[in-house]
MMTF fields as JSON, N, C-alpha, C and O atoms, coordinates in Angstrom:
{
  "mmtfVersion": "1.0.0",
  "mmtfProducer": "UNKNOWN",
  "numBonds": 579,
  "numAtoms": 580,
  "numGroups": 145,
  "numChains": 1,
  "numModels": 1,
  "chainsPerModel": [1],
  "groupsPerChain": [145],
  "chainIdList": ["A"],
  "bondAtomList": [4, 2, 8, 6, 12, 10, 16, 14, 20, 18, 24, 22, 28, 26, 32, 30, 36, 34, 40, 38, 44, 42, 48, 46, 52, 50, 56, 54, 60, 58, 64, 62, 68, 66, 72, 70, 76, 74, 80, 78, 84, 82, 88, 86, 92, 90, 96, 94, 100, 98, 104, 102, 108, 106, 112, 110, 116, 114, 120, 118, 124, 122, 128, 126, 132, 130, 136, 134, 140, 138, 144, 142, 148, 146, 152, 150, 156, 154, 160, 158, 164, 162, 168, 166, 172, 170, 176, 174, 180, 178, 184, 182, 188, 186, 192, 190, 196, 194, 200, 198, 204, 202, 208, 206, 212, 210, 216, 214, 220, 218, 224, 222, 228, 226, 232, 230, 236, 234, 240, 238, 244, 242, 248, 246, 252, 250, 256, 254, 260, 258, 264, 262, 268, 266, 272, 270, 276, 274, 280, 278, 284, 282, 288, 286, 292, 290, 296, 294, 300, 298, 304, 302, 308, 306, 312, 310, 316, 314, 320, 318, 324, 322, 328, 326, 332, 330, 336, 334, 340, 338, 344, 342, 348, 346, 352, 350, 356, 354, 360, 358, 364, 362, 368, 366, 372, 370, 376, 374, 380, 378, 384, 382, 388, 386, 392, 390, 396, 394, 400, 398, 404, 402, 408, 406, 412, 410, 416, 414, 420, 418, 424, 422, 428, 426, 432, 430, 436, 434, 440, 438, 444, 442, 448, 446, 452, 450, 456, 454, 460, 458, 464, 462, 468, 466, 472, 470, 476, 474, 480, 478, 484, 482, 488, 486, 492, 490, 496, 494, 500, 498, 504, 502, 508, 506, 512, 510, 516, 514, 520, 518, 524, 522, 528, 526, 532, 530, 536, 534, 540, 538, 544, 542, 548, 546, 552, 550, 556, 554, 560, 558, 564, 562, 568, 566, 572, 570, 576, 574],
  "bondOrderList": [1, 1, 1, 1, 1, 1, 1, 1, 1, 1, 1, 1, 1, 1, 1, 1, 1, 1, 1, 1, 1, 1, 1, 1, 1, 1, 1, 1, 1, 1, 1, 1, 1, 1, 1, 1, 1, 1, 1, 1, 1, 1, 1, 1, 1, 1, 1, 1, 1, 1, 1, 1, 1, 1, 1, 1, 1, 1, 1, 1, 1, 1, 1, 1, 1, 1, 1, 1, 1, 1, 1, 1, 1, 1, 1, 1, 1, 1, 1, 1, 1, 1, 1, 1, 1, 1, 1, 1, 1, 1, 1, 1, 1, 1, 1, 1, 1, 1, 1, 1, 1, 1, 1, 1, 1, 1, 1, 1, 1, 1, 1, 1, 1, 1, 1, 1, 1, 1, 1, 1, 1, 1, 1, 1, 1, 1, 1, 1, 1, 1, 1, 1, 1, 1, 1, 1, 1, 1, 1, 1, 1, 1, 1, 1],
  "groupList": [{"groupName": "UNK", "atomNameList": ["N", "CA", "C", "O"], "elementList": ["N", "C", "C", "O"], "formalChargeList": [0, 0, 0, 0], "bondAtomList": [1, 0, 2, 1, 3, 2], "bondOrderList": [1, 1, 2], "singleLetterCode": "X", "chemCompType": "L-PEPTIDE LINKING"}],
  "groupTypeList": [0, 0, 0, 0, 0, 0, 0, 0, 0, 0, 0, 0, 0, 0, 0, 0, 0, 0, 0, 0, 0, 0, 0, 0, 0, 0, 0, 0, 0, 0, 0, 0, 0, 0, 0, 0, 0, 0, 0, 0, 0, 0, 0, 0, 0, 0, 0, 0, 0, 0, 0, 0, 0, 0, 0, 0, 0, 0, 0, 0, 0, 0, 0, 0, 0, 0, 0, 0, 0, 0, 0, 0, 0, 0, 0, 0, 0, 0, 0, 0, 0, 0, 0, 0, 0, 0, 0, 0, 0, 0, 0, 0, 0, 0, 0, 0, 0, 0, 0, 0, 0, 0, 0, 0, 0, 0, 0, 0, 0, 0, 0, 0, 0, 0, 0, 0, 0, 0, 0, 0, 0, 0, 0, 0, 0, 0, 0, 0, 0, 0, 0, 0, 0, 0, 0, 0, 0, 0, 0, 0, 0, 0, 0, 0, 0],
  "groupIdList": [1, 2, 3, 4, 5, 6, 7, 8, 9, 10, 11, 12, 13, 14, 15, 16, 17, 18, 19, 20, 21, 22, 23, 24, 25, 26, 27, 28, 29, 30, 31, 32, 33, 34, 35, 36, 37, 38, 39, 40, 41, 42, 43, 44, 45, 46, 47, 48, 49, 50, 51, 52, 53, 54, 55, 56, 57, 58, 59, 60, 61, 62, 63, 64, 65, 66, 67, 68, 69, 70, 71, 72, 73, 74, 75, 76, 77, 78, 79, 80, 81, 82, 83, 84, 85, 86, 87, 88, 89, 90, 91, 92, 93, 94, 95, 96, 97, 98, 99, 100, 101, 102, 103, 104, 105, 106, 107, 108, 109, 110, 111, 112, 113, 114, 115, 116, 117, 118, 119, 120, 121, 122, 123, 124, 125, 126, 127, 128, 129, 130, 131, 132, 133, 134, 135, 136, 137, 138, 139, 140, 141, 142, 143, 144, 145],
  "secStructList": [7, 7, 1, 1, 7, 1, 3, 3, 3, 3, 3, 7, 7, 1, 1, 2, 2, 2, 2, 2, 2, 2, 2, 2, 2, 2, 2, 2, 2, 6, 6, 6, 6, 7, 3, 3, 3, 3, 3, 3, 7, 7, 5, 1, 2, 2, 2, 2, 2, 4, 4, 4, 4, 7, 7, 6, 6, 6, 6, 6, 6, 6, 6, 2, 2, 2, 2, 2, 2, 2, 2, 2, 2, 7, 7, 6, 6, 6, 6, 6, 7, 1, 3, 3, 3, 3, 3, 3, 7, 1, 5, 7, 6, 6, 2, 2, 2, 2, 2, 6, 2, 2, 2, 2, 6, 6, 7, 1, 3, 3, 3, 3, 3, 7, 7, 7, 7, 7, 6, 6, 2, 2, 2, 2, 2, 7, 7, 6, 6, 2, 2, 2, 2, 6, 6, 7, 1, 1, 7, 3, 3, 3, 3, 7, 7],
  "xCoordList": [3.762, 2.551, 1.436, 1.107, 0.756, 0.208, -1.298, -0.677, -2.643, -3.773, -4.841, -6.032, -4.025, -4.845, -4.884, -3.799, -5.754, -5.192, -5.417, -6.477, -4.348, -4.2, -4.692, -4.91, -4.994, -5.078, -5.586, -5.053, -7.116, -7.47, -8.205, -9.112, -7.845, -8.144, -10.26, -10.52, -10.929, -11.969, -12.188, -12.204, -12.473, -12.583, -14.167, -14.95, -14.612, -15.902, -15.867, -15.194, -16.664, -17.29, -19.077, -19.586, -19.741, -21.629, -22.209, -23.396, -20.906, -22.198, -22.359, -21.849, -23.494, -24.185, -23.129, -23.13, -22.138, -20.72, -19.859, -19.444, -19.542, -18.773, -19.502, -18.785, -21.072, -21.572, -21.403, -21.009, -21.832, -21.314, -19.993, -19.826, -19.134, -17.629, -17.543, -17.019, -18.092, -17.698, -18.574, -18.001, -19.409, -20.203, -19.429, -19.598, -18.659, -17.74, -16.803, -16.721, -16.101, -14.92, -14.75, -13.789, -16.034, -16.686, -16.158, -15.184, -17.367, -17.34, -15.718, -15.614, -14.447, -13.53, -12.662, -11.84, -12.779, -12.242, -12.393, -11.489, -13.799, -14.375, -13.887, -13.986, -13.528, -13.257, -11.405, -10.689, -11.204, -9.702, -9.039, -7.887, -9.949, -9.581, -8.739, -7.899, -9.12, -8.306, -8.536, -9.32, -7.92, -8.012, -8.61, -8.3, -9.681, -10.614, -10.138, -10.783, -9.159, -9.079, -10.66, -11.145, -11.208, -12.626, -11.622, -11.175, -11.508, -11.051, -11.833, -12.922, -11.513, -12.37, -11.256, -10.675, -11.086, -9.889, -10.981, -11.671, -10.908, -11.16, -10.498, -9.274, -10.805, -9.711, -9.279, -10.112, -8.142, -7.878, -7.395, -7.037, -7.461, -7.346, -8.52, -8.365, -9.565, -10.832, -10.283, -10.085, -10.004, -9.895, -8.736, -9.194, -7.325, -6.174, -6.921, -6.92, -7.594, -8.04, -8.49, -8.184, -8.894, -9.962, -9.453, -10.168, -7.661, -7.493, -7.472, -7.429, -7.501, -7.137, -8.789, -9.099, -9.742, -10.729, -10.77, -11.642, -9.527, -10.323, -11.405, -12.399, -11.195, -12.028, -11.68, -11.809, -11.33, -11.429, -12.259, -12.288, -12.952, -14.283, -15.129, -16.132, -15.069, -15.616, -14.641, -14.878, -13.418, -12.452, -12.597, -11.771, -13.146, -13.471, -14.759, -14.604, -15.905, -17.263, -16.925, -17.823, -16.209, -15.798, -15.316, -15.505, -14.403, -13.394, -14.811, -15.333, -15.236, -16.413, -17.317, -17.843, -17.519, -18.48, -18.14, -18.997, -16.886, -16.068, -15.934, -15.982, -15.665, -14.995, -16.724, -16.9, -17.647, -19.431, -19.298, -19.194, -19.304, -19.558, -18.9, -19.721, -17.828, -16.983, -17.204, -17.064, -17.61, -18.579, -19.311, -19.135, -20.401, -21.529, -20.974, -21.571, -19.992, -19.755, -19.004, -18.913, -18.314, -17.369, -18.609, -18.617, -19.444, -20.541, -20.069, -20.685, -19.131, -18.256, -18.053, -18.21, -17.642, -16.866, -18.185, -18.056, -19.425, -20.536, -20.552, -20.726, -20.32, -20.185, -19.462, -19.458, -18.552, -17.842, -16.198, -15.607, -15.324, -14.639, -13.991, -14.317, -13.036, -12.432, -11.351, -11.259, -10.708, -10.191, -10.6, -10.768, -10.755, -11.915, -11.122, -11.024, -10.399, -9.504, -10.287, -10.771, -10.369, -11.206, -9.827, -8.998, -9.91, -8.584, -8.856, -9.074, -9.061, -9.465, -8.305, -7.857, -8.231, -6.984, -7.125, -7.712, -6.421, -6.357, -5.389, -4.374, -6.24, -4.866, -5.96, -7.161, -5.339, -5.93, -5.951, -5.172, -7.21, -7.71, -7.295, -7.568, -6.752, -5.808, -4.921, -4.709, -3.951, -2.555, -2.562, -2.26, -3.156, -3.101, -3.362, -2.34, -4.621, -4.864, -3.794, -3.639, -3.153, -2.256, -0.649, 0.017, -0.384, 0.859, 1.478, 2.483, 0.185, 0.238, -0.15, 0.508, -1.794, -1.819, -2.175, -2.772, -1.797, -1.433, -0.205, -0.142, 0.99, 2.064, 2.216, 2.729, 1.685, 1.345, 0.65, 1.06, -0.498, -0.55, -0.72, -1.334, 0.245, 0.559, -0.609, -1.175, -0.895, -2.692, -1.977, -1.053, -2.377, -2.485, -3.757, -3.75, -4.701, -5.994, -6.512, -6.759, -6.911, -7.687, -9.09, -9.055, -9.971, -11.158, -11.956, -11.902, -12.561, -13.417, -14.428, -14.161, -15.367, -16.291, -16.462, -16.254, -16.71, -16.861, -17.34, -18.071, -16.626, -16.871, -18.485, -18.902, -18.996, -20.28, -19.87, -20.768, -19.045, -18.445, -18.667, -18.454, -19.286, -19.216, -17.977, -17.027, -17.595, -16.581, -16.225, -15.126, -16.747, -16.019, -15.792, -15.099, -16.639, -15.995, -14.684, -13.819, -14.618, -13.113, -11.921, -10.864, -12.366, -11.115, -11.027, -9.858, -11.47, -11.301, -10.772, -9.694, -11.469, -10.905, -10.396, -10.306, -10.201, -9.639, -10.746, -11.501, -10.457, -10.96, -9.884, -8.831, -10.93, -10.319, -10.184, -9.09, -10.869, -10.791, -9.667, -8.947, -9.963, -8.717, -6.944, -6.064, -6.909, -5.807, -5.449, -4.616, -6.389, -6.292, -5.62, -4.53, -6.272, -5.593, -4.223, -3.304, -4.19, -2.957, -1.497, -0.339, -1.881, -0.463, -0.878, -0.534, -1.763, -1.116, -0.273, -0.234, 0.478, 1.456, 0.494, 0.807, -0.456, -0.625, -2.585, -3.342, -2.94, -4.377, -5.456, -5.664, -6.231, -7.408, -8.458, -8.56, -9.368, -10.831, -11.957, -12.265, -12.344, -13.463, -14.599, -14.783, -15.584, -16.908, -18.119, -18.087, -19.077, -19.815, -21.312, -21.63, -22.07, -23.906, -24.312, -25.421],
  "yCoordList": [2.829, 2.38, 3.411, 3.756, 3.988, 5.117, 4.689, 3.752, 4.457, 4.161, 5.293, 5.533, 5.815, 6.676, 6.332, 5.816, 6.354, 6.486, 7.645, 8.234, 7.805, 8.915, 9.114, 10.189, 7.309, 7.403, 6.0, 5.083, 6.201, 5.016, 4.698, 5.435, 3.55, 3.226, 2.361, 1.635, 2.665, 1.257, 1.462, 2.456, -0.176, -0.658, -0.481, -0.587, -0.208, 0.407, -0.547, -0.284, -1.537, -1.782, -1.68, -1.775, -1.498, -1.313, -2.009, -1.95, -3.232, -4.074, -3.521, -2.533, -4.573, -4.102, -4.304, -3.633, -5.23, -5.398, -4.27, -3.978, -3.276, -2.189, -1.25, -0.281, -1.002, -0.095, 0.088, 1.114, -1.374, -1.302, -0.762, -0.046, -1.154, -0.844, 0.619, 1.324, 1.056, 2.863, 3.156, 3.887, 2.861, 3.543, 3.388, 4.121, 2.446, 1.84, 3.033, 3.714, 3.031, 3.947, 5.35, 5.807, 6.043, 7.192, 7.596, 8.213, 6.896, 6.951, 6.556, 7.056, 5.426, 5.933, 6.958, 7.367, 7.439, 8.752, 10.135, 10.959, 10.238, 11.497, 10.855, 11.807, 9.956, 9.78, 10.359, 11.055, 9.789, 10.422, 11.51, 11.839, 11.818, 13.415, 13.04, 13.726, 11.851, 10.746, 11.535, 12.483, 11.192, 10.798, 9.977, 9.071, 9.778, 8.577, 8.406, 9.081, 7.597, 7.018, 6.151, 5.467, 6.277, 5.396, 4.954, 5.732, 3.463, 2.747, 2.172, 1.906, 1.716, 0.676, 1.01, 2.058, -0.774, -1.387, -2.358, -3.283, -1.819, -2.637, -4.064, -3.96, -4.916, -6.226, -5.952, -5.44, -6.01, -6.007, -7.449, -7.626, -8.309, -9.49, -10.142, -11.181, -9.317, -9.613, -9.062, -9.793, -7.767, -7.081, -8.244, -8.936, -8.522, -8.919, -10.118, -10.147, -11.157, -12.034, -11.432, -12.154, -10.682, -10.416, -9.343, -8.385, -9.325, -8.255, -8.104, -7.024, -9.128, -9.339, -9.23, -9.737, -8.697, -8.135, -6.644, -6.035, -6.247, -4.273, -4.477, -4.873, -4.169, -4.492, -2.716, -2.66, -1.651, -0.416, 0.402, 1.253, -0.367, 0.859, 0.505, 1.216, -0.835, -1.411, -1.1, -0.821, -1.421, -0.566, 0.783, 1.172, 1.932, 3.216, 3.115, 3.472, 2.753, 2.395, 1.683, 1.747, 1.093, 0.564, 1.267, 1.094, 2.426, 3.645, 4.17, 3.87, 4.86, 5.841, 5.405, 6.327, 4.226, 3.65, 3.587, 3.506, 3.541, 3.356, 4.523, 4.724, 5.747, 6.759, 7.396, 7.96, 7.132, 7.593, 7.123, 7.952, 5.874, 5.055, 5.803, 6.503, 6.035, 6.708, 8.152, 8.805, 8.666, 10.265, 10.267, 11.057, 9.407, 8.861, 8.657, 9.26, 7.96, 7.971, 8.893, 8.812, 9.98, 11.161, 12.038, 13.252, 11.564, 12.392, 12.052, 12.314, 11.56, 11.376, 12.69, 12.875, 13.63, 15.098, 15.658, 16.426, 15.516, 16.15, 15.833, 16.698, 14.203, 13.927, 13.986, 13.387, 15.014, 15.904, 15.574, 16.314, 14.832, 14.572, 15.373, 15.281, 16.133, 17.152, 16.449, 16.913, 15.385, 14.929, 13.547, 12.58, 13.392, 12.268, 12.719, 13.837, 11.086, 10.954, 9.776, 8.846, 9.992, 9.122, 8.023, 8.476, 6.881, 6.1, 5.231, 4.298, 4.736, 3.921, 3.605, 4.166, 2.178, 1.736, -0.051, -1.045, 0.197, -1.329, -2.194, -1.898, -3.899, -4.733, -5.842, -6.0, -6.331, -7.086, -6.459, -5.513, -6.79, -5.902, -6.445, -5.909, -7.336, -7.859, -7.251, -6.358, -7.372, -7.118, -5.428, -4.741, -5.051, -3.089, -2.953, -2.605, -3.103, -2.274, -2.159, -1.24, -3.405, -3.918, -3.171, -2.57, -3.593, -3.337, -1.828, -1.369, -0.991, -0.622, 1.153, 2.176, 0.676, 1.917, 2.2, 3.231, 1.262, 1.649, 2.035, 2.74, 1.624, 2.348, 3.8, 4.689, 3.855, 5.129, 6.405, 7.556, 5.77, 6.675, 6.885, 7.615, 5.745, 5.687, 5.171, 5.936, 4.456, 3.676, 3.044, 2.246, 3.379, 2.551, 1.798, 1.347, 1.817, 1.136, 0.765, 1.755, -0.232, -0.379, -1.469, -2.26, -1.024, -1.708, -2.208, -1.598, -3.295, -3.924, -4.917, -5.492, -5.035, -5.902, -7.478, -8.197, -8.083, -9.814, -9.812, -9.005, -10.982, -11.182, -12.205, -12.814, -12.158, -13.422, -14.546, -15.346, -14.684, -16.067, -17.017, -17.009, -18.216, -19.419, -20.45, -19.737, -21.432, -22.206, -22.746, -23.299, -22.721, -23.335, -21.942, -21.83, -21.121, -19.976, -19.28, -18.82, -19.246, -19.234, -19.785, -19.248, -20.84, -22.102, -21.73, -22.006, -21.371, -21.102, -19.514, -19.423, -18.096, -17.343, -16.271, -15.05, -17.196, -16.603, -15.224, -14.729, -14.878, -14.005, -12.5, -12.255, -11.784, -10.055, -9.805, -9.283, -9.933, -9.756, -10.793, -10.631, -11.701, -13.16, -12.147, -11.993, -11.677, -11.565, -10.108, -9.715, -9.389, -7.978, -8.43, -8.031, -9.06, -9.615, -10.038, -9.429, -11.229, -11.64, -10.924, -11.322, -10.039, -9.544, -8.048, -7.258, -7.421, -6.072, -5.601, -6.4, -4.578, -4.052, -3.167, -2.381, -3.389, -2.334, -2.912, -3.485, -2.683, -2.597, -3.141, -2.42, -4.515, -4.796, -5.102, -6.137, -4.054, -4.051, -4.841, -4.566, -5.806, -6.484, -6.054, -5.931, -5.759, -5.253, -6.213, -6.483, -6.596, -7.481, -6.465, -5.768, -6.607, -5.763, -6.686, -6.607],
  "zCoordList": [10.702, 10.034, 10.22, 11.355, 8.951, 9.037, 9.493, 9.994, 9.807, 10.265, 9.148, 9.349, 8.038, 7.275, 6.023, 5.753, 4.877, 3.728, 2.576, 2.365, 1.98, 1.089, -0.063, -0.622, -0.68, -2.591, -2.171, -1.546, -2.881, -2.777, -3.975, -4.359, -4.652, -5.728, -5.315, -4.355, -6.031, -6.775, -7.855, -8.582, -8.007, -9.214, -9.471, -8.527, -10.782, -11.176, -12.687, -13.684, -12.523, -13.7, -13.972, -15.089, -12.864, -13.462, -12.79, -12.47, -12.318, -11.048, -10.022, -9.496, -9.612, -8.139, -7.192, -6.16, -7.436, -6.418, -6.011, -4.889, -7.987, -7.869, -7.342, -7.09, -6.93, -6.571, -5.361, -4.806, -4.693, -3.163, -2.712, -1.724, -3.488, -3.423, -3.517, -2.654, -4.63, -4.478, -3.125, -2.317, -2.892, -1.445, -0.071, 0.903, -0.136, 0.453, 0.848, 1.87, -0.388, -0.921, -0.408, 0.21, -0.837, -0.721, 0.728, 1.16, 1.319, 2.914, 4.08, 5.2, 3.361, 3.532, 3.221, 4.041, 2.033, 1.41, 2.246, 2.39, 2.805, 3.227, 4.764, 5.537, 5.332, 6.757, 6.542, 7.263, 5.44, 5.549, 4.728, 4.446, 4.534, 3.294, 2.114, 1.532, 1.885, 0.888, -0.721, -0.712, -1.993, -3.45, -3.499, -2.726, -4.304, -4.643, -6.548, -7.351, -6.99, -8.251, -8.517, -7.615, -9.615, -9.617, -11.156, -11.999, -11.096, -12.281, -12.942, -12.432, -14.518, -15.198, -16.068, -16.35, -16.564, -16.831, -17.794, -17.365, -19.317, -20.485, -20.786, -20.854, -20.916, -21.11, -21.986, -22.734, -22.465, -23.841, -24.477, -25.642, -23.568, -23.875, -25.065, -25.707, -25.123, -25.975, -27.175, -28.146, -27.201, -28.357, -28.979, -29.889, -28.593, -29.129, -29.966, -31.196, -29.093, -29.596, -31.326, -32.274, -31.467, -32.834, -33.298, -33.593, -33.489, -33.864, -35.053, -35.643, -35.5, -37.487, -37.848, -38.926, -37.156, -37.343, -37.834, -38.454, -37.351, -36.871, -36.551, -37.16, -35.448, -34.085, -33.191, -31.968, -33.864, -33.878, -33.039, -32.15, -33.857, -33.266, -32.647, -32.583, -31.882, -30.914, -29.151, -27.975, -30.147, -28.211, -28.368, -27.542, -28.928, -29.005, -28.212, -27.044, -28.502, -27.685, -26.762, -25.923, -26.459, -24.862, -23.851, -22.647, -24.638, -24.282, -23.774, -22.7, -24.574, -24.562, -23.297, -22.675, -22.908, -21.868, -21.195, -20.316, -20.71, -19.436, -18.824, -17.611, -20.181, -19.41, -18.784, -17.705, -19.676, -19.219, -17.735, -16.831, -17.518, -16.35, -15.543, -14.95, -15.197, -14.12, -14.013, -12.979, -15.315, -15.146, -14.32, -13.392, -14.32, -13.237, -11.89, -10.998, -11.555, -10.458, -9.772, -8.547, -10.551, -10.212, -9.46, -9.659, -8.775, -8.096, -6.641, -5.608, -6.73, -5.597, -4.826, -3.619, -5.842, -5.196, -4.782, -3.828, -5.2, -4.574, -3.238, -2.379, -2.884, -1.254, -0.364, 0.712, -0.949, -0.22, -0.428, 0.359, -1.107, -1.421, -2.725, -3.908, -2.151, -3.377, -4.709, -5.846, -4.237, -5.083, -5.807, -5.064, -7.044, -7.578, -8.855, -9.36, -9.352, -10.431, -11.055, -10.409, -12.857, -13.384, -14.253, -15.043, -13.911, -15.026, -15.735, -14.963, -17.148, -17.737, -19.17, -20.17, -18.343, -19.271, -19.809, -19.382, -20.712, -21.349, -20.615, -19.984, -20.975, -20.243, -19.424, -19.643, -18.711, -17.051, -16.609, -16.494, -15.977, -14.751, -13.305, -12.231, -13.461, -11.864, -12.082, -11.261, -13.236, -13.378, -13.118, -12.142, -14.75, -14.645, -13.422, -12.829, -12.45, -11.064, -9.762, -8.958, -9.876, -8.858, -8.918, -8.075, -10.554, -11.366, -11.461, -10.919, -12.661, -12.957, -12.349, -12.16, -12.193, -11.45, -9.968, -9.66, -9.045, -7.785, -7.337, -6.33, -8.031, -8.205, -8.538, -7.859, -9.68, -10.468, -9.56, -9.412, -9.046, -7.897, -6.141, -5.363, -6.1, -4.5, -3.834, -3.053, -3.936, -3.879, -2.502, -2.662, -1.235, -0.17, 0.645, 1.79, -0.207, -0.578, -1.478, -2.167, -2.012, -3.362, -2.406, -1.464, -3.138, -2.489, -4.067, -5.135, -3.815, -5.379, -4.685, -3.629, -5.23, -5.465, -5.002, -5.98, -4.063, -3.719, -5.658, -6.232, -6.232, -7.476, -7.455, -6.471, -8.503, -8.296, -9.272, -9.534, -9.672, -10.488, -9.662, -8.45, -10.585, -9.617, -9.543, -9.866, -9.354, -9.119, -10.439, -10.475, -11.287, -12.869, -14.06, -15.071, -13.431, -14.083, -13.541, -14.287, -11.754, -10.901, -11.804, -12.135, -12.043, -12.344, -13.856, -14.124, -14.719, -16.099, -16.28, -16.867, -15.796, -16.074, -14.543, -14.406, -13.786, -12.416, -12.304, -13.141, -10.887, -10.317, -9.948, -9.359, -10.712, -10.427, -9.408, -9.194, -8.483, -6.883, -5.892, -4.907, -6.651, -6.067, -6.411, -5.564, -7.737, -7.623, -8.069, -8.886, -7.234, -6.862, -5.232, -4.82, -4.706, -3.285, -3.174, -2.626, -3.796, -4.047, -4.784, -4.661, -5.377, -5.888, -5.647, -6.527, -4.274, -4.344, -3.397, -2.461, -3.209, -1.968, -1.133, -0.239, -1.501, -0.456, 0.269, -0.515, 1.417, 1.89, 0.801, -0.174, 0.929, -0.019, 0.794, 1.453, 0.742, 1.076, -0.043, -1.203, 0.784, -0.684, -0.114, 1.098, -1.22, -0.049, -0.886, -2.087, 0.007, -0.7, -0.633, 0.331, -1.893, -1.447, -0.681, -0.152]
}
């Protein structure tokens, strides 16, 4: 059992939760000469809904904002951290982060956000953080501001 980690995923969507979380992140990364993945994971569960829209060029401006947002935070490598990977993909954001790309890149940390949903929004569209916990293989750091 290693006491280090190598590839550590957070999740980055704009809140004050994910902010804490990358500061979080940061500061384990540079303690372990870690990969910092900074994610944002579009639902695409919105888009499908409205697809007989062309609804096009609204997941293009979502694309476009996500990948901005994580530009912003790729100021990571300024704090001294040489490796800083930007990933932005469609899907669930429990499922893709857990599933998809902690596998993908050997993620033996993923750290995210205490969610601020209250108890009837929990029960209707579950919690990203609930089941970032629950279904990953590897280390989950929740960090609260």
């Amino acid at each position: 059992m290693s006491l280090t980690y190598k590839n550590i995923i957070v999740g980055i969507d704009g809140s004050k939760e994910a902010e804490a979380a990358f500061k979080k992140a940061v500061e384990i990364a540079k303690r372990n000469d870690a990969t910092l993945h900074l994610v944002n994971i579009i639902d695409s569960r919105i888009y499908s809904a409205l697809e007989a829209y062309n609804f096009s060029e609204e997941e293009k401006r979502a694309e476009e904002f996500a990948t901005s947002l994580l530009e912003d935070y790729k100021k990571a490598e300024t704090a001294g951290i040489e490796n800083v990977n930007i990933i932005v993909q469609y899907g669930s954001p429990k499922s893709v982060i857990t599933q998809d790309i902690a596998k993908k890149v050997e993620a033996d940390l993923i750290i995210c956000g205490a969610t601020g949903l209250n108890a009837v929004e929990r029960f209707l569209v579950g919690s990203v953080t609930t089941g970032i916990i629950r279904s990953a293989d590897c280390d989950v750091l929740v960090v609260r501001p």
